[in-house]
Amino acid sequence: MSCTTIDFANYVSDGDSRLWPTLGPNRGQRQAQPLAPLLVVLRDYILAHHALEFLPFNGSLRVLNLPPGYIATVYTNAKGRPVHTCHGHPRGGQWTSFASFIPHIIAILRGDVARCGCVLCLRHRGQGTPARKLPRPFWQIR
């Protein structure tokens, strides 16, 4: 059985790496979070909620990378607990969990961040210019 692969390197992204926090190796400093477990969560979310949107989908799915310009980070807070955040939204801010970032990733997959329902887009929707509409994903172009 063949596998459908979503490689975000092939997608147009609105992510902005200039908005990432400073990363460092010391305790208490933010570090890039390992991607493998996050990509499994993202794959499972897509399979559960959006699989029928993908024309070439055949029952098996693999997700590679986060969209360009985005990063998932982790740091230890003053109480010794790990704190997970995601960064790169073009208007700044951070998602306080990977789960709250997933709706934005789905909007990038659809090529329509102008109608994104993530918490950061909803917060910024009434402020300033509207989010730009991205080109359609390559798998939707006929």
PDB file of C-alpha atoms in Angstrom, residues 104 106-117 130-134:
ATOM      1  CA  HIS A 104      -3.453  27.176  11.804  1.00  0.00           C
ATOM      2  CA  ILE A 106      -4.832  23.004   8.738  1.00  0.00           C
ATOM      3  CA  ALA A 107      -5.494  26.498   7.303  1.00  0.00           C
ATOM      4  CA  ILE A 108      -2.047  26.384   5.659  1.00  0.00           C
ATOM      5  CA  LEU A 109      -2.875  22.936   4.254  1.00  0.00           C
ATOM      6  CA  ARG A 110      -6.071  24.352   2.771  1.00  0.00           C
ATOM      7  CA  GLY A 111      -4.236  27.407   1.441  1.00  0.00           C
ATOM      8  CA  ASP A 112      -6.603  29.767   3.244  1.00  0.00           C
ATOM      9  CA  VAL A 113      -5.162  31.376   6.366  1.00  0.00           C
ATOM     10  CA  ALA A 114      -7.522  34.313   5.783  1.00  0.00           C
ATOM     11  CA  ARG A 115     -10.268  32.153   7.313  1.00  0.00           C
ATOM     12  CA  CYS A 116      -8.107  30.485   9.959  1.00  0.00           C
ATOM     13  CA  GLY A 117      -9.872  29.798  13.248  1.00  0.00           C
ATOM     14  CA  PRO A 130      -6.759  40.922   6.974  1.00  0.00           C
ATOM     15  CA  ALA A 131      -4.594  37.827   6.735  1.00  0.00           C
ATOM     16  CA  ARG A 132      -3.344  37.219   3.228  1.00  0.00           C
ATOM     17  CA  LYS A 133      -4.810  34.419   1.173  1.00  0.00           C
ATOM     18  CA  LEU A 134      -2.148  31.866   0.327  1.00  0.00           C
TER      19      LEU A 134
END
